[in-house]
Coordinates of C-alpha atoms in Angstrom, one line a residue:
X1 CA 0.0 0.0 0.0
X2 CA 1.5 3.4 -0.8
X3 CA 1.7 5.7 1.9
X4 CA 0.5 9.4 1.3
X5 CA 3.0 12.1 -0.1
X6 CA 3.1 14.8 2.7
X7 CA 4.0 18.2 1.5
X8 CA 7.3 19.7 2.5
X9 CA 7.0 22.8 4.9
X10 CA 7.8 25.2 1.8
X11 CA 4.8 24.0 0.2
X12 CA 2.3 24.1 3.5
X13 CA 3.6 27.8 3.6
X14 CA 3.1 28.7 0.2
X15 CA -0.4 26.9 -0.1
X16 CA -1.3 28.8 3.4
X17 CA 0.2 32.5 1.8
X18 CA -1.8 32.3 -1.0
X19 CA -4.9 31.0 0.4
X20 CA -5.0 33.9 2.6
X21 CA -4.1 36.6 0.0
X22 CA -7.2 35.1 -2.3
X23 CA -9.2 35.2 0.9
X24 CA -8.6 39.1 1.6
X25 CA -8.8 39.9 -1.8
X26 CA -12.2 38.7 -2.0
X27 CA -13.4 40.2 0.9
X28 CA -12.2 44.0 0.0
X29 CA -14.1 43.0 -3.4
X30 CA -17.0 41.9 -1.6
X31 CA -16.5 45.6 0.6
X32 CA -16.2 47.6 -2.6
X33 CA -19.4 45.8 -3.6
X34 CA -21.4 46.1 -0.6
X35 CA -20.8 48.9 1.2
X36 CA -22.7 52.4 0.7
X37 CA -21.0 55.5 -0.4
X38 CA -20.4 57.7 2.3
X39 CA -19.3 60.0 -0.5
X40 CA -21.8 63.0 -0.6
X41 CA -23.3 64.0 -3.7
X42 CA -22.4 67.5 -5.4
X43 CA -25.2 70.0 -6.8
X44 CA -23.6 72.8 -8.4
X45 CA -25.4 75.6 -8.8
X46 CA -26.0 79.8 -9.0
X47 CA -26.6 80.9 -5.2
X48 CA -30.1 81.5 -6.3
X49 CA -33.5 79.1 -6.3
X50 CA -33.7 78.8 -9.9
X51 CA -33.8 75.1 -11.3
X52 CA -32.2 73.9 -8.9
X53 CA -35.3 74.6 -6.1
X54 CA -37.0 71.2 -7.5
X55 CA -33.6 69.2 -7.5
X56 CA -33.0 70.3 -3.6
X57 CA -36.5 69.9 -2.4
X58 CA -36.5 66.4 -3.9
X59 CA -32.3 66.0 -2.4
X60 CA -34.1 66.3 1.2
X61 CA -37.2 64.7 0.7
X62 CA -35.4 61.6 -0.3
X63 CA -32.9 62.0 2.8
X64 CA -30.4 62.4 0.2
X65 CA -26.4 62.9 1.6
X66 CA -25.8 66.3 -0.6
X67 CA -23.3 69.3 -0.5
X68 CA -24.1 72.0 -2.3
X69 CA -21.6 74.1 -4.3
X70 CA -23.0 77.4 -4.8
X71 CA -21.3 80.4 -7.5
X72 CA -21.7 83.7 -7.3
X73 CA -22.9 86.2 -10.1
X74 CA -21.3 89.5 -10.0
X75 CA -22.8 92.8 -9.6
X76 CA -23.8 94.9 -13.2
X77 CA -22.8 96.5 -15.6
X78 CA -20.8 93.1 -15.8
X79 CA -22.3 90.3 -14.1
X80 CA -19.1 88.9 -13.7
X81 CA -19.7 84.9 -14.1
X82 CA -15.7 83.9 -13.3
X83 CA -16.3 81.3 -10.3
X84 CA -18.6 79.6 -12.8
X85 CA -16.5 80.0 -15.5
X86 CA -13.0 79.3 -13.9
X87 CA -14.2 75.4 -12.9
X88 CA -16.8 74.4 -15.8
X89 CA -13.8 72.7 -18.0
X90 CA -12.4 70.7 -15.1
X91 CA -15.4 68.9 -13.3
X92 CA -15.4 66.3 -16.4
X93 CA -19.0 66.8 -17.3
X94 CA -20.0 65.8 -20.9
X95 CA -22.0 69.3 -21.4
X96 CA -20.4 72.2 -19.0
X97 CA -23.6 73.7 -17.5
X98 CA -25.5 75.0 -14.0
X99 CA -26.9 73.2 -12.5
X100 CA -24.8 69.6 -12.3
X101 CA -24.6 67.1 -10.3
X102 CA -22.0 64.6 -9.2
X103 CA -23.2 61.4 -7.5
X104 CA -19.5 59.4 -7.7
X105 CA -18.9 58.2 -10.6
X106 CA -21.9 59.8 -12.5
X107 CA -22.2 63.2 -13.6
X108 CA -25.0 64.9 -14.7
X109 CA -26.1 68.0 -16.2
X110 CA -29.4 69.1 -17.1
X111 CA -32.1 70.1 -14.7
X112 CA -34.8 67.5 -15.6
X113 CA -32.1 64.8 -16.1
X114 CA -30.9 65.6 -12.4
X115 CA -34.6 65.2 -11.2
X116 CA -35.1 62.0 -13.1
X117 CA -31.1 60.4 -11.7
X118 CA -32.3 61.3 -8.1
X119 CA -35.8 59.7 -8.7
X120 CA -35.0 56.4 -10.1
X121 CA -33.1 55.9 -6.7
X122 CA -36.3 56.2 -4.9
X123 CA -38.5 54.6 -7.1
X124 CA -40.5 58.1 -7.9
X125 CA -40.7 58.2 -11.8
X126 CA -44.6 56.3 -11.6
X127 CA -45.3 52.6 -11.3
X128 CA -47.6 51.9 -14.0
X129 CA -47.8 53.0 -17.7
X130 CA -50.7 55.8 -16.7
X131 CA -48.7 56.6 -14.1
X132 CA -45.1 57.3 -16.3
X133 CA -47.3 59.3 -19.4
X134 CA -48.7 61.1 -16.7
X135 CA -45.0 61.9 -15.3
X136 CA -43.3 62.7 -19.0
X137 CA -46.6 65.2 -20.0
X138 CA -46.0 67.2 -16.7
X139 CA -42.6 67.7 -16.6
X140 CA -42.5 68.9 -20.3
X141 CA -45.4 71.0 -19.5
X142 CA -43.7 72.6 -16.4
X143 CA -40.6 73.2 -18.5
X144 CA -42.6 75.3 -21.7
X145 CA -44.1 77.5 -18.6
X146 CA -40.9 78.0 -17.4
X147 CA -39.3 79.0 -20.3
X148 CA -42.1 81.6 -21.6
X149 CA -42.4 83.2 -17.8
X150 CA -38.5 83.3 -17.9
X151 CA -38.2 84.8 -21.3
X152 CA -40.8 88.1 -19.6
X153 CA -38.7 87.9 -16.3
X154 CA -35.3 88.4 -18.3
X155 CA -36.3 90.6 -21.1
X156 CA -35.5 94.6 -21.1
X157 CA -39.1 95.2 -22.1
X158 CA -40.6 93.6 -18.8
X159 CA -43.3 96.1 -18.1
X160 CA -44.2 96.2 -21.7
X161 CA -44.4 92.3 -21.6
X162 CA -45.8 91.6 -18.0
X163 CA -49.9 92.7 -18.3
X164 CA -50.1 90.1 -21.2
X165 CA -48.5 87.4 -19.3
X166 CA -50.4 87.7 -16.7
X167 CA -53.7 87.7 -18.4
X168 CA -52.5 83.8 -20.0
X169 CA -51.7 82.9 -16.4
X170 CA -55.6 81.7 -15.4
X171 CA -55.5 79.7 -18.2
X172 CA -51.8 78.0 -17.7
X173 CA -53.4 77.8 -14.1
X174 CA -56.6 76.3 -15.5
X175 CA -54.4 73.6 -17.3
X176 CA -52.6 72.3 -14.1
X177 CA -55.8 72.5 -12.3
X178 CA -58.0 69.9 -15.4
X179 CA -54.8 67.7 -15.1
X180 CA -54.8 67.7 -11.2
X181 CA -58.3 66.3 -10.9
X182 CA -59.0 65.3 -7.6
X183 CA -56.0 63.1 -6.8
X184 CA -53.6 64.2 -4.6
X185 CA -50.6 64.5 -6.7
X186 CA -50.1 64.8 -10.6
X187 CA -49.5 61.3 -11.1
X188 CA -51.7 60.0 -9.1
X189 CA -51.8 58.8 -5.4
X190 CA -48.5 58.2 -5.7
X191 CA -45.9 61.1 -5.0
X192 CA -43.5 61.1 -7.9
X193 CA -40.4 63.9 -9.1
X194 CA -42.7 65.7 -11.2
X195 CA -44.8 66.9 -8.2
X196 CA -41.6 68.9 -6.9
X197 CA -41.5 70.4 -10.4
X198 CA -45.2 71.0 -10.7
X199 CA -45.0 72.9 -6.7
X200 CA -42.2 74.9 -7.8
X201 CA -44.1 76.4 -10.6
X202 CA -47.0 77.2 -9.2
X203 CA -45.1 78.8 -6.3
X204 CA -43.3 80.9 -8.8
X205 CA -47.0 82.2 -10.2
X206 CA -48.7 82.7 -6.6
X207 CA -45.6 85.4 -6.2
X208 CA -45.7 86.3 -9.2
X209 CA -49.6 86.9 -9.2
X210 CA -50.7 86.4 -5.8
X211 CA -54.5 85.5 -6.5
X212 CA -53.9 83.7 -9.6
X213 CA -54.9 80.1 -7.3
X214 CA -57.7 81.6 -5.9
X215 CA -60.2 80.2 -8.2
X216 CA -58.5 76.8 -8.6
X217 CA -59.2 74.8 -4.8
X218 CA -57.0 72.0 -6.1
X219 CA -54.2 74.0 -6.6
X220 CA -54.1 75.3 -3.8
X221 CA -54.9 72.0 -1.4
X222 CA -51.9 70.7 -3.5
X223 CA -49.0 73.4 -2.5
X224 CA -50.2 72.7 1.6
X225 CA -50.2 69.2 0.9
X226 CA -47.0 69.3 -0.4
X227 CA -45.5 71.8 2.0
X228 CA -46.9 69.5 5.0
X229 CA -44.8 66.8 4.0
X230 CA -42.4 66.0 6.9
X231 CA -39.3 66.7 5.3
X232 CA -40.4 69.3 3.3
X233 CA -41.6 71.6 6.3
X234 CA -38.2 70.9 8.1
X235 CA -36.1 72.1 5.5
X236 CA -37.9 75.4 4.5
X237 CA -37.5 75.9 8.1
X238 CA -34.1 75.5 8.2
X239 CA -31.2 77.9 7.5
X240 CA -30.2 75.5 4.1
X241 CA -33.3 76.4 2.2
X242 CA -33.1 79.2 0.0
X243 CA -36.5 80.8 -1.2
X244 CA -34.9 83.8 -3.2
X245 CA -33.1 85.0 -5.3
X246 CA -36.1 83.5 -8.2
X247 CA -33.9 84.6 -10.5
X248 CA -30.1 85.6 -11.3
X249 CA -29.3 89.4 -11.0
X250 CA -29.7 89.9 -14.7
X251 CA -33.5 89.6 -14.9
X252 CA -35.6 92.4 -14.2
X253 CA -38.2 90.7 -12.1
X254 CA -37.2 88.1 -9.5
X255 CA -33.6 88.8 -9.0
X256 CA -33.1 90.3 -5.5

């Protein structure tokens, strides 16, 4: 009967050395894996509300760890946009722009695109197919009232332009309210990203035009429901949440 080969003590070392460098390499693997990011993600943006008000309500809502990175706008005549300018080619973003975002890895530009990174996390883009139509109508819609009350709020001839734009609000208002209904946000009864959009806009009108929700209930029980969320109410009670400047110093309404 042959008796068994017992390896030298070289071997027993080597064997033992190796075993125990594949057993710690597949444990900091397993970390990298497994472990959250205690890495805090960047919003970059004018130290104004602007687009970014959406993005930081729905930051805090989701309990989101966030820094913000605010630049400054000089005074006129020049409106001086150095701090801006001076880091837009090194942050590695694929189109330089205000407001960003940096989560790790991912980089992000584009206010909408922001909204929609943040609410895949948290499962707030709808559920069902009703639910996701309803979710891409809104936040287009949002965006073309944006634009056309940004295009009066920047332009020189504001007082020409303002009395027109605020006979069409009623009927932008009107809109929001059909689309509403009687659920308790826009998608449904289920909170999604677009409501932070659709809160921010109607916000900007009822400052804008203080009695222009007075004839739409709806609207109204929308902007205290959504202001009584927990999380919500602490942070525009707190010293991070920024309610003003609406605009950057260059527009003529909104800017102070």
């Amino acid at each position: 009967m042959a008796l068994p080969i017992k390896p030298s003590s070289a071997l027993n070392t080597f064997i033992s050395r190796f075993l125990g460098k594949l057993a710690r390499r597949k444990a900091r693997d397993a970390g990298k894996s497994t472990e959250p990011s205690t890495t805090a993600i960047t919003l970059g943006y004018w130290d104004i509300r602007g687009l970014a008000h959406a993005i930081r309500l729905l930051l805090e809502y989701t309990g989101s760890n966030y820094e913000e990175r605010k630049y400054m706008m000089g005074d006129p005549p020049d409106y001086d946009r150095s701090q801006w300018l001076n880091e837009r080619s090194k942050l590695g973003l694929d189109f330089p722009n205000l407001p960003y975002l940096i989560d790790g890895p991912h980089k992000l530009t584009q206010s909408n695109a922001i909204l929609r990174y943040i609410a895949r996390k948290h499962n707030m883009c709808g559920e069902t197919e009703k639910e996701k139509i309803q979710v891409d109508i809104l936040e287009s819609q949002v965006m073309d009232v944006r634009l056309h009350m940004a295009r009066v709020c920047y332009s020189s001839d504001f007082e020409k332009l303002k009395p027109g734009y605020v006979d069409e609000i009623p009927e932008k208002m009107r809109l929001f309210s059909a689309f509403l209904g009687k659920g308790p946000w826009f998608a449904g009864h289920t909170l999604t990203y677009v409501d932070f959009l659709a809160y921010d806009i109607l916000d900007l009108h009822r400052i804008f035009e203080p009695k222009c929700l007075d004839e739409f209930p709806n609207l109204k029980d929308f902007i205290t429901r959504f202001e009584g969320l927990k999380k919500i109410s602490a942070y525009m009670k707190s010293s991070r949440f920024l309610p003003r400047p609406l605009f950057l110093k260059i527009a003529m309404w909104g800017n102070k």
